[in-house]
Amino acid sequence: GIGAVLSDPEIRKSGAIRAIFPVAFALMREHGQYLSHLYPFSAYFYRKFGYEALTGKVTWKIPVEYLPKADNKGIVCYRGTQEQKEDIKNVYLAFMSNFNMSVVRDENGWEKYFESRVPYASDFYSYLHYDEEGKPDGFFSYQLQYEGDTPFILSAGGGFYFSTAEGLRALLAFGATYGSYASRLDLVLPREINISCLLHELTGGFGKKEIQKEQTAMSGMSRVIDVEEILKMARYLGKGRAVIEIKDEQCPWNQDVFRVEFDGRATSVSRTGECPDAVMGIGIFSALILGVYQFEQIRFLPQVVIYGNEENLRKIFYQK
């Protein structure tokens, strides 16, 4: 990742940052860092260096009365025990395991997370759900927020994770138990998770309250540093072969034509003089290999041309 990029006012517009990036990319490659991720102040600025936006998250604002009803079976208050900390870790890791570019917390990162959720000593109120076998499958941590004179809102920005469908339903049903004094549950989910079918009501016609879904800021931007290594690491849908040409001004080692043969994983990745099936800039390649788009959306994207072999290209570039 890149933490901060700045220059002194007197040297701005002199090309300093543009000169630094290729050196940084070469160092990343040398250290085996084949993807770079950052949270930009400007997407336009970082697109010039090959970064592209990833999928975003969605904020759901759900009237409490629309949540599914159930008992509180399996809900346990978080009290900060070491066992509960391990349970939260396991639920989080299971929840995020299918999402590219999710955060892998080290022990220090986890400790900071837990310190801010000390029971009865912080603004967070946290609960775990356990299934009938006593295994943790849901974690719900909320703060109380107010909007004008309305009853308070349960804002689940402190964590809303689940490892099973049962865990998800239990967390939503737990939110419903606040119906006597809370107006709404606000929670943030990856865009790919749709909970509409679990809610009693969806529309707000004839004076009813509305469920609101708001796209939040994108989950950062990413750039492939080493195309050859990423093609070796990627997952593919079945068996096939394709030839891809990459345009990348900042990383000359990527500016080449690559042949990839695969069967679930790459069986062979090599540089070739063959005619490509597709030509694309490094930014679009980064977004496509990380699964941001469906293949059908490629025709709307800039910096990409498909010449043929769509059957196999679909096995490489698919929404993940």
Coordinates of C-alpha atoms in Angstrom, one line a residue:
G1 CA 0.0 0.0 0.0
I2 CA 0.9 3.7 -0.3
G3 CA 0.3 5.7 2.9
A4 CA 1.0 9.2 1.7
V5 CA 2.2 11.1 -1.4
L6 CA 3.1 14.7 -1.2
S7 CA 5.6 17.2 -2.5
D8 CA 6.8 20.7 -1.4
P9 CA 4.9 23.5 -3.0
E10 CA 8.0 24.9 -4.8
I11 CA 8.6 21.7 -6.8
R12 CA 5.0 20.9 -7.7
K13 CA 4.3 20.2 -11.4
S14 CA 7.9 19.3 -11.9
G15 CA 7.3 15.6 -12.4
A16 CA 8.7 14.4 -9.0
I17 CA 5.9 12.1 -8.1
R18 CA 5.7 10.8 -11.6
A19 CA 9.4 9.9 -11.4
I20 CA 9.1 8.3 -8.0
F21 CA 6.3 5.8 -8.9
P22 CA 8.3 3.6 -11.3
V23 CA 11.0 3.3 -8.6
A24 CA 8.4 2.4 -6.0
F25 CA 6.8 -0.2 -8.3
A26 CA 10.2 -1.8 -9.0
L27 CA 10.9 -2.1 -5.3
M28 CA 7.5 -3.6 -4.7
R29 CA 8.2 -6.3 -7.3
E30 CA 11.6 -7.0 -5.9
H31 CA 10.0 -7.6 -2.5
G32 CA 7.3 -9.9 -3.9
Q33 CA 4.5 -7.4 -3.5
Y34 CA 2.6 -8.2 -6.7
L35 CA -0.4 -6.0 -5.9
S36 CA -0.5 -2.4 -4.7
H37 CA -3.6 -1.0 -2.9
L38 CA -4.4 2.5 -1.7
Y39 CA -7.3 4.7 -0.7
P40 CA -7.1 7.7 -3.1
F41 CA -7.7 11.4 -2.6
S42 CA -8.4 11.4 -6.4
A43 CA -9.2 8.4 -8.6
Y44 CA -8.2 10.5 -11.7
F45 CA -4.8 11.1 -10.2
Y46 CA -4.0 7.5 -9.5
R47 CA -5.5 6.2 -12.7
K48 CA -2.5 7.9 -14.4
F49 CA -0.3 5.4 -12.6
G50 CA -2.3 2.3 -13.4
Y51 CA -4.6 2.1 -10.4
E52 CA -8.3 1.2 -10.8
A53 CA -11.3 1.3 -8.5
L54 CA -12.5 -1.8 -6.8
T55 CA -15.9 -2.8 -5.8
G56 CA -17.6 -0.6 -3.1
K57 CA -19.7 -1.3 -0.1
V58 CA -23.4 -0.7 0.4
T59 CA -25.0 0.9 3.5
W60 CA -28.4 -0.6 4.2
K61 CA -30.8 1.6 6.3
I62 CA -33.6 -0.7 7.4
P63 CA -36.6 0.3 9.5
V64 CA -36.5 -2.1 12.5
E65 CA -40.1 -3.3 11.9
Y66 CA -39.0 -4.7 8.5
L67 CA -36.4 -7.1 10.1
P68 CA -37.2 -10.8 10.5
K69 CA -38.6 -11.8 13.8
A70 CA -37.1 -14.5 16.0
D71 CA -36.1 -15.3 19.5
N72 CA -32.7 -14.4 21.0
K73 CA -31.5 -18.0 21.0
G74 CA -27.8 -18.1 20.7
I75 CA -27.1 -14.4 21.2
V76 CA -24.3 -13.7 23.8
C77 CA -23.0 -10.3 24.9
Y78 CA -19.4 -9.7 24.1
R79 CA -17.5 -9.4 27.5
G80 CA -13.9 -9.3 26.2
T81 CA -12.8 -12.8 27.1
Q82 CA -9.9 -14.3 25.1
E83 CA -12.2 -17.1 24.0
Q84 CA -14.7 -14.6 22.6
K85 CA -11.9 -12.7 20.8
E86 CA -10.9 -15.9 19.0
D87 CA -14.5 -16.5 18.1
I88 CA -14.8 -13.0 16.5
K89 CA -11.6 -13.6 14.6
N90 CA -12.9 -16.9 13.2
V91 CA -16.3 -15.4 12.2
Y92 CA -14.5 -12.4 10.5
L93 CA -12.0 -14.6 8.6
A94 CA -14.8 -16.9 7.4
F95 CA -16.9 -13.9 6.3
M96 CA -14.1 -12.2 4.4
S97 CA -12.4 -15.3 2.9
N98 CA -14.1 -15.0 -0.5
F99 CA -13.4 -11.3 -1.0
N100 CA -10.3 -10.1 -2.9
M101 CA -8.3 -7.3 -1.3
S102 CA -9.8 -7.7 2.2
V103 CA -7.7 -6.8 5.2
V104 CA -5.6 -9.5 6.9
R105 CA -5.2 -8.1 10.5
D106 CA -2.0 -8.9 12.4
E107 CA -2.2 -9.4 16.2
N108 CA -1.5 -5.7 16.8
G109 CA -4.4 -4.8 14.5
W110 CA -6.7 -7.1 16.3
E111 CA -5.7 -5.7 19.7
K112 CA -6.5 -2.2 18.6
Y113 CA -9.9 -3.5 17.4
F114 CA -10.7 -5.2 20.6
E115 CA -9.5 -2.2 22.8
S116 CA -12.2 0.0 21.2
R117 CA -14.9 -2.5 22.1
V118 CA -14.3 -2.9 25.8
P119 CA -17.8 -3.9 27.2
Y120 CA -19.6 -1.1 29.0
A121 CA -16.6 1.2 28.6
S122 CA -17.0 2.4 25.0
D123 CA -19.6 3.5 22.6
F124 CA -19.9 0.1 21.0
Y125 CA -22.3 -2.6 22.1
S126 CA -21.2 -6.0 20.8
Y127 CA -22.8 -9.4 20.6
L128 CA -21.9 -12.8 19.3
H129 CA -24.3 -15.5 17.9
Y130 CA -23.6 -19.2 18.4
D131 CA -25.4 -22.0 16.5
E132 CA -27.0 -25.0 18.2
E133 CA -23.6 -26.8 18.3
G134 CA -22.0 -23.8 20.1
K135 CA -20.0 -22.6 17.1
P136 CA -19.8 -18.8 16.5
D137 CA -21.4 -17.8 13.3
G138 CA -22.2 -14.1 13.7
F139 CA -20.9 -10.9 15.2
F140 CA -22.8 -7.6 15.6
S141 CA -21.3 -4.4 17.1
Y142 CA -23.2 -1.2 17.0
Q143 CA -23.3 2.4 18.2
L144 CA -26.3 4.6 19.0
Q145 CA -26.9 7.5 16.6
Y146 CA -29.6 10.1 16.5
E147 CA -31.2 12.0 13.6
G148 CA -33.2 14.9 14.8
D149 CA -36.1 14.0 17.1
T150 CA -36.4 10.4 15.8
P151 CA -35.7 7.4 18.0
F152 CA -32.1 6.4 17.9
I153 CA -30.5 4.3 15.2
L154 CA -28.5 1.1 15.6
S155 CA -25.4 1.9 13.5
A156 CA -23.5 -1.4 13.0
G157 CA -20.3 0.3 11.9
G158 CA -18.4 -1.6 14.6
G159 CA -18.8 -4.9 12.7
F160 CA -21.5 -7.0 11.1
Y161 CA -20.0 -10.4 10.1
F162 CA -21.5 -13.8 9.6
S163 CA -20.1 -17.1 8.5
T164 CA -23.5 -18.9 7.8
A165 CA -27.0 -18.0 6.6
E166 CA -28.3 -18.9 10.0
G167 CA -25.8 -16.5 11.6
L168 CA -27.0 -13.7 9.2
R169 CA -30.7 -14.3 10.0
A170 CA -30.0 -14.4 13.7
L171 CA -28.2 -11.0 13.7
L172 CA -31.0 -9.4 11.7
A173 CA -33.6 -10.9 14.1
F174 CA -31.6 -9.6 17.0
G175 CA -31.9 -6.1 15.6
A176 CA -35.6 -6.5 15.5
T177 CA -35.8 -6.9 19.2
Y178 CA -34.9 -3.2 19.6
G179 CA -38.2 -2.3 17.9
S180 CA -39.7 -0.6 21.0
Y181 CA -37.2 2.2 21.0
A182 CA -35.0 2.1 17.9
S183 CA -36.2 3.3 14.5
R184 CA -33.6 1.8 12.1
L185 CA -30.7 -0.6 11.7
D186 CA -27.8 0.8 9.6
L187 CA -25.3 -1.8 8.4
V188 CA -22.6 -2.0 5.8
L189 CA -22.1 -5.0 3.6
P190 CA -20.0 -5.8 0.5
R191 CA -22.0 -4.9 -2.6
E192 CA -22.2 -8.5 -3.7
I193 CA -24.3 -9.5 -0.6
N194 CA -28.0 -8.8 -1.1
I195 CA -30.3 -9.4 2.0
S196 CA -33.5 -8.3 0.4
C197 CA -35.1 -11.7 0.5
L198 CA -34.7 -11.8 4.3
L199 CA -36.6 -8.6 5.0
H200 CA -40.4 -8.3 5.6
E201 CA -40.9 -5.2 3.5
L202 CA -38.8 -3.5 0.8
T203 CA -40.8 -0.6 -0.6
G204 CA -42.2 2.5 1.0
G205 CA -45.4 3.2 -0.9
F206 CA -48.5 4.7 0.6
G207 CA -46.8 6.4 3.5
K208 CA -44.6 3.5 4.6
K209 CA -41.0 3.9 5.5
E210 CA -38.4 3.3 2.9
I211 CA -35.5 0.9 3.0
Q212 CA -32.5 2.8 1.7
K213 CA -29.5 1.4 0.0
E214 CA -26.6 3.8 -0.4
Q215 CA -23.4 3.1 -2.2
T216 CA -20.5 4.1 0.1
A217 CA -17.1 5.2 -1.1
M218 CA -15.2 2.6 -3.1
S219 CA -13.0 0.2 -1.3
G220 CA -9.9 1.8 -2.5
M221 CA -7.9 1.3 -5.8
S222 CA -5.6 -1.5 -6.8
R223 CA -2.8 -2.0 -9.3
V224 CA -1.1 -5.2 -10.5
I225 CA 2.6 -4.8 -10.1
D226 CA 3.6 -8.1 -11.8
V227 CA 1.2 -9.4 -14.4
E228 CA 3.1 -12.7 -14.9
E229 CA 3.0 -13.5 -11.1
I230 CA -0.7 -12.5 -10.8
L231 CA -1.7 -14.8 -13.7
K232 CA 0.1 -17.6 -11.9
M233 CA -1.9 -16.8 -8.7
A234 CA -5.3 -16.3 -10.1
R235 CA -8.3 -18.7 -10.1
Y236 CA -9.8 -19.7 -13.4
L237 CA -13.2 -21.2 -14.3
G238 CA -12.3 -24.6 -15.6
K239 CA -9.8 -25.4 -18.3
G240 CA -8.5 -23.2 -21.2
R241 CA -5.9 -21.1 -22.9
A242 CA -5.7 -17.4 -23.9
V243 CA -3.2 -14.8 -25.0
I244 CA -3.4 -11.3 -23.5
E245 CA -1.4 -8.2 -24.3
I246 CA -0.8 -5.6 -21.5
K247 CA 0.0 -1.9 -21.9
D248 CA 1.9 -0.5 -18.9
E249 CA 4.1 2.5 -19.2
Q250 CA 5.3 2.6 -15.5
C251 CA 6.2 -1.1 -15.3
P252 CA 8.1 -2.1 -18.5
W253 CA 8.3 -5.8 -17.4
N254 CA 4.5 -5.9 -17.7
Q255 CA 4.4 -4.4 -21.2
D256 CA 4.3 -7.7 -23.1
V257 CA 2.1 -10.4 -24.5
F258 CA 1.3 -13.3 -22.1
R259 CA 0.0 -16.8 -22.9
V260 CA -1.8 -18.4 -20.0
E261 CA -2.9 -22.0 -19.9
F262 CA -5.0 -23.1 -17.0
D263 CA -7.1 -25.7 -15.3
G264 CA -8.6 -24.1 -12.3
R265 CA -5.2 -22.6 -11.6
A266 CA -2.5 -21.7 -14.1
T267 CA -0.6 -24.6 -15.5
S268 CA 1.6 -22.4 -17.7
V269 CA 2.3 -18.7 -18.0
S270 CA 4.8 -17.5 -20.6
R271 CA 5.6 -14.5 -22.8
T272 CA 4.9 -15.0 -26.4
G273 CA 5.0 -13.4 -29.9
E274 CA 1.5 -14.7 -30.7
C275 CA -1.4 -12.4 -31.8
P276 CA -3.4 -11.5 -28.6
D277 CA -7.0 -12.5 -28.0
A278 CA -7.3 -9.2 -25.9
V279 CA -5.4 -6.0 -25.4
M280 CA -5.8 -3.9 -22.3
G281 CA -4.2 -1.3 -20.1
I282 CA -2.8 -2.3 -16.7
G283 CA -5.6 -0.5 -14.8
I284 CA -8.4 -2.4 -16.5
F285 CA -6.5 -5.6 -16.3
S286 CA -6.1 -5.1 -12.5
A287 CA -9.9 -4.5 -12.1
L288 CA -10.8 -7.5 -14.3
I289 CA -8.4 -10.0 -12.8
L290 CA -9.6 -9.0 -9.3
G291 CA -13.2 -9.7 -10.4
V292 CA -14.8 -6.2 -10.3
Y293 CA -16.7 -6.7 -13.6
Q294 CA -18.7 -9.3 -15.3
F295 CA -17.3 -10.2 -18.7
E296 CA -20.4 -8.7 -20.5
Q297 CA -19.4 -5.3 -19.1
I298 CA -16.0 -5.3 -20.8
R299 CA -17.4 -3.7 -24.0
F300 CA -18.2 -0.6 -21.9
L301 CA -14.7 -0.3 -20.5
P302 CA -11.9 1.9 -21.8
Q303 CA -8.5 0.7 -22.7
V304 CA -9.6 -2.9 -23.7
V305 CA -10.1 -4.5 -27.0
I306 CA -11.3 -8.1 -27.5
Y307 CA -10.3 -9.8 -30.8
G308 CA -11.6 -13.3 -30.1
N309 CA -11.5 -16.5 -28.0
E310 CA -14.3 -15.1 -25.7
E311 CA -15.0 -18.6 -24.4
N312 CA -11.7 -18.8 -22.6
L313 CA -11.4 -15.1 -21.7
R314 CA -14.7 -15.5 -19.8
K315 CA -13.0 -18.1 -17.7
I316 CA -10.3 -15.6 -16.7
F317 CA -12.2 -12.4 -16.3
Y318 CA -15.4 -12.9 -14.3
Q319 CA -17.0 -11.2 -11.4
K320 CA -15.7 -12.5 -8.1

